[in-house]
Amino acid sequence: MKTSWYNIKSIFLFNPTERVWQLPFFLALGIGFVLSVGAYYERIDLGLIAVIGVMSFLYIPNTPMYHRMAVIMCCSFGISLSFYSDF
């Protein structure tokens, strides 16, 4: 019983992070914009595919700009490759 209570309690535990508060805000803004455009053109399926690309924004490390750009490029390429190759 204690282990199950510990597992449930750990789900709702807030861990400290070094990310700035703007990251989740702009991620939600980007996802909302992409899905809104998909809904406007009545192509939610394409909006959901575009959300996969927006999710690469989550992989931004706290490093210099040139390194961030390379990481985002690699993550976007990997996400696109996995989508098109049907793994």
CSV table of C-alpha atoms in Angstrom, one decimal:
chain,number,residue,atom,x,y,z
A,1,MET,CA,0.0,0.0,0.0
A,2,LYS,CA,2.9,2.4,0.8
A,3,THR,CA,4.5,1.9,-2.6
A,4,SER,CA,1.2,2.7,-4.5
A,5,TRP,CA,0.7,5.8,-2.4
A,6,TYR,CA,4.3,6.9,-3.1
A,7,ASN,CA,3.7,6.4,-6.8
A,8,ILE,CA,0.5,8.4,-6.8
A,9,LYS,CA,2.2,11.1,-4.7
A,10,SER,CA,5.1,11.3,-7.1
A,11,ILE,CA,2.8,12.1,-10.0
A,12,PHE,CA,1.7,15.3,-8.4
A,13,LEU,CA,5.2,16.4,-7.2
A,14,PHE,CA,6.6,19.6,-8.7
A,15,ASN,CA,10.3,19.3,-9.3
A,16,PRO,CA,12.5,22.4,-9.6
A,17,THR,CA,13.6,23.3,-13.1
A,18,GLU,CA,16.0,25.7,-14.7
A,19,ARG,CA,13.8,26.5,-17.6
A,20,VAL,CA,12.3,30.0,-17.8
A,21,TRP,CA,8.6,30.4,-17.4
A,22,GLN,CA,8.2,31.8,-20.9
A,23,LEU,CA,9.0,28.4,-22.5
A,24,PRO,CA,5.6,26.7,-21.8
A,25,PHE,CA,3.8,30.0,-22.5
A,26,PHE,CA,5.3,30.3,-26.0
A,27,LEU,CA,4.9,26.6,-26.6
A,28,ALA,CA,1.2,26.8,-25.9
A,29,LEU,CA,0.9,29.9,-28.1
A,30,GLY,CA,2.7,28.1,-30.9
A,31,ILE,CA,0.6,25.0,-30.7
A,32,GLY,CA,-2.6,27.0,-30.4
A,33,PHE,CA,-1.7,29.1,-33.5
A,34,VAL,CA,-0.9,26.0,-35.6
A,35,LEU,CA,-4.1,24.2,-34.5
A,36,SER,CA,-6.2,27.3,-35.2
A,37,VAL,CA,-4.8,27.6,-38.7
A,38,GLY,CA,-5.6,23.9,-39.3
A,39,ALA,CA,-9.1,24.4,-37.9
A,40,TYR,CA,-9.7,27.5,-40.1
A,41,TYR,CA,-8.9,25.6,-43.2
A,42,GLU,CA,-10.9,22.6,-41.9
A,43,ARG,CA,-7.7,20.4,-42.0
A,44,ILE,CA,-7.1,19.4,-38.4
A,45,ASP,CA,-5.1,16.5,-39.6
A,46,LEU,CA,-2.5,18.8,-41.1
A,47,GLY,CA,-2.6,21.0,-38.0
A,48,LEU,CA,-1.8,18.0,-35.8
A,49,ILE,CA,1.1,17.1,-38.1
A,50,ALA,CA,2.4,20.6,-37.8
A,51,VAL,CA,2.2,20.4,-34.0
A,52,ILE,CA,4.8,17.7,-34.1
A,53,GLY,CA,7.2,20.3,-35.6
A,54,VAL,CA,6.3,22.8,-32.9
A,55,MET,CA,7.1,20.2,-30.2
A,56,SER,CA,10.8,20.3,-31.2
A,57,PHE,CA,10.8,23.7,-29.4
A,58,LEU,CA,10.8,21.7,-26.2
A,59,TYR,CA,14.4,20.5,-26.8
A,60,ILE,CA,16.0,23.9,-26.4
A,61,PRO,CA,18.9,23.7,-24.0
A,62,ASN,CA,20.2,26.7,-22.0
A,63,THR,CA,23.3,27.2,-24.2
A,64,PRO,CA,24.5,29.9,-26.7
A,65,MET,CA,22.3,30.7,-29.7
A,66,TYR,CA,24.4,28.8,-32.3
A,67,HIS,CA,24.2,25.6,-30.3
A,68,ARG,CA,20.4,26.0,-29.8
A,69,MET,CA,19.9,26.4,-33.5
A,70,ALA,CA,21.9,23.3,-34.3
A,71,VAL,CA,19.9,21.3,-31.6
A,72,ILE,CA,16.5,22.5,-32.9
A,73,MET,CA,17.6,21.7,-36.5
A,74,CYS,CA,18.6,18.1,-35.5
A,75,CYS,CA,15.5,17.5,-33.5
A,76,SER,CA,13.2,18.9,-36.2
A,77,PHE,CA,15.0,16.7,-38.8
A,78,GLY,CA,14.7,13.6,-36.6
A,79,ILE,CA,11.0,14.2,-35.9
A,80,SER,CA,10.3,14.7,-39.6
A,81,LEU,CA,12.3,11.7,-40.5
A,82,SER,CA,10.4,9.5,-38.0
A,83,PHE,CA,7.1,10.8,-39.3
A,84,TYR,CA,7.8,10.1,-43.0
A,85,SER,CA,9.6,6.8,-42.5
A,86,ASP,CA,6.6,5.2,-40.7
A,87,PHE,CA,8.6,3.6,-37.9
